Amino acid sequence: MSGLSEEIRRKVEDHPCYSEQAHHHFARMHAAVAPACNIQCHYCNRKYDCANESRPGVVSELLTPEQAVKKTLAVAAAIPQMSVLGIAGPGDPLANPERTFATFRELAQKAPDIKLCVSTNGLALPDSVEELAKHNIDHVTITINCVDPEVGAKIYPWIFWKGERIRGIEAARILIEQQQKGLEMLVARGILVKVNSVMIPGVNDEHLKEVSKVVKAKGAFLHNVMPLIAEAEHGTFYGIMGQRSPSPAELKNLQDTCEGDMNMMRHCRQCRADAVGLLGEDRGAEFTMDKVEAMEMDDAFLAEAMAKRKALREQIAAENEAKKAKAHAPQPAGVAVVTIHRRTATADFSQGRPVLMAVAAKNGMVAEHFGHAREFLVYEATAAGAKLIGHRKTDLYCDGGDTCGDGESVLAKTIKALEGCEAVLCSKIGYEPWGELEAAGIRPNGEHAMEAVEDAVMAVWHEMLAAGLLNPKTTAEAKRCA
Ligand code: CLF
Ligand code: SF4
């Protein structure tokens, strides 16, 4: 995102969801303090996490506000990259205002450097805006799946409003009105709003283009179109009815279309409502309440932890500045292909077609062994540069031994998950998966280990270009893959 004011840059630079760059370096945690919900979505079964902000799966522990504060302090001491505390369920945070605001209030006193974030369905939002502003909450996510009540009636069977259960189009109309009013009120107070939308094929997929336009016009900062997760075993209405999820290509097409209208988030991991760590990793098991309760955390401990976080932030900011300076510095010919590409894209380069590449990444570097990767970031490389377009989850192929042993069916699943990608970049890869990937038309590449992800992706793109693999004749083939 370019052209941000200094004030907004400061608000997003260490928020892993609001800044794609930040997600390589900064962690968030969710405090599961909000059990109740005031609406029903067809993609949610409340014994599971809130699908607004999570993948299905039960919240391990529901916390009291006191427990949530203690856990947050413990996590923020152990993980200095931790920059944001979000409340995202398992129900709706604003349907549980006492618990949500008690958590924010105490945490703001004890760890003032941690950003506070909330995700809501929006029904109770207008009534909560004053309180959100009072607690210096700079980041609010509203899940908006529609702006048309007829579409909404297919997503929300009911809402609970002013002591009554309301159903059908009337329910959707009220919900939409509250969401739009809440959005306008937040924007008027300078609070950054991200809009999440669940893409439900045949229900709101076409309609989300309109949603994107409307929320942008009202001042939303970022739009996050997420794929519906619907499996029969989750017990949701859509899961049981066999409603399908979108394919990665369908999701990308919609995100590309909406992007004409506003900033799109492409790195969302649909986190659990009790997620802990960098996006894409889950360290929740390290911080169960019994472990947290056993920790001694006096004022000196908290001050030391805060100082560590501050030092790390300064170090990351300095590294980012150095990278920027390097990218803008004049380069001797032939030294850094990607830098040359970024500075002076030529007609020759622009003839190369787009290529999707999967990267086994860690902290923004090509730093993961193929067999150890739990997910791959997917980039689209073109003459204009490398752009993150999503991620693909995979079962762990390697069991941690020295060889990438007997994981054939898992490898087959991984290869399927990487469909459409023409190369996979990783720090290392075993002989067997190498052969299988090649046979599936995906080029394994371990030549760029420990390089910055985007630089590595562009270097591979240029290698493919130089090898004559990206001429326009193969564009049709590329489209078919994507
Ligand atoms: Fe949590 Fe959400 Fe705040 Fe981030 S998650 S409340 S904005 S701190 Fe982030 Fe997770 Fe996607 Fe949400 S990756 S599901 S967008
Ligand atoms: Fe579930 Fe969240 Fe929808 Fe409530 S708003 S029904 S918790 S997905």
PDB file of C-alpha atoms and ligand atoms in Angstrom, residues 15 17-18 28 30 53 84 86 88 117 119 141 194 224 265 268-271 279, ligand 1:
ATOM      1  CA  HIS A  15      -0.345  -4.911  12.369  1.00  0.00           C
ATOM      2  CA  CYS A  17      -3.490  -8.185   9.133  1.00  0.00           C
ATOM      3  CA  TYR A  18      -3.588  -4.560   7.977  1.00  0.00           C
ATOM      4  CA  ARG A  28      -1.147 -11.384  16.894  1.00  0.00           C
ATOM      5  CA  HIS A  30      -6.857 -13.662  19.904  1.00  0.00           C
ATOM      6  CA  GLU A  53     -12.284 -14.588  11.830  1.00  0.00           C
ATOM      7  CA  VAL A  84      -1.805  -6.971  18.399  1.00  0.00           C
ATOM      8  CA  GLY A  86      -7.648  -9.120  18.826  1.00  0.00           C
ATOM      9  CA  ALA A  88     -12.765 -12.260  17.441  1.00  0.00           C
ATOM     10  CA  CYS A 117      -8.342  -4.995  17.517  1.00  0.00           C
ATOM     11  CA  SER A 119     -13.914  -8.186  14.743  1.00  0.00           C
ATOM     12  CA  THR A 141     -13.209  -5.510  11.288  1.00  0.00           C
ATOM     13  CA  LYS A 194     -11.352  -3.633   7.480  1.00  0.00           C
ATOM     14  CA  ASN A 224     -10.718  -9.167   2.847  1.00  0.00           C
ATOM     15  CA  MET A 265      -6.114  -8.345   1.804  1.00  0.00           C
ATOM     16  CA  CYS A 268      -5.701 -13.778   5.711  1.00  0.00           C
ATOM     17  CA  ARG A 269      -5.434 -17.203   7.358  1.00  0.00           C
ATOM     18  CA  GLN A 270      -9.008 -17.403   8.688  1.00  0.00           C
ATOM     19  CA  CYS A 271      -7.652 -17.759  12.203  1.00  0.00           C
ATOM     20  CA  LEU A 279      -0.333 -15.611  10.904  1.00  0.00           C
TER      21      LEU A 279
HETATM   22 FE1  CLF B   1      -7.385 -10.793  14.801  1.00  0.00          FE
HETATM   23 FE2  CLF B   1      -8.787  -9.989  12.833  1.00  0.00          FE
HETATM   24 FE3  CLF B   1      -7.667  -8.197  14.375  1.00  0.00          FE
HETATM   25 FE4  CLF B   1      -6.218  -9.668  12.726  1.00  0.00          FE
HETATM   26  S1  CLF B   1      -7.153 -11.785  12.543  1.00  0.00           S
HETATM   27  S2  CLF B   1      -9.227  -9.586  14.966  1.00  0.00           S
HETATM   28  S3  CLF B   1      -7.757  -8.170  12.145  1.00  0.00           S
HETATM   29  S4  CLF B   1      -5.813  -9.314  14.870  1.00  0.00           S
HETATM   30 FE5  CLF B   1      -6.259 -11.383  10.393  1.00  0.00          FE
HETATM   31 FE6  CLF B   1      -6.883 -13.781  11.145  1.00  0.00          FE
HETATM   32 FE7  CLF B   1      -7.608 -12.966   8.774  1.00  0.00          FE
HETATM   33 FE8  CLF B   1      -8.719 -11.966  10.893  1.00  0.00          FE
HETATM   34  S5  CLF B   1      -5.531 -13.212   9.464  1.00  0.00           S
HETATM   35  S6  CLF B   1      -8.842 -14.046  10.248  1.00  0.00           S
HETATM   36  S7  CLF B   1      -7.980 -10.857   9.129  1.00  0.00           S
END
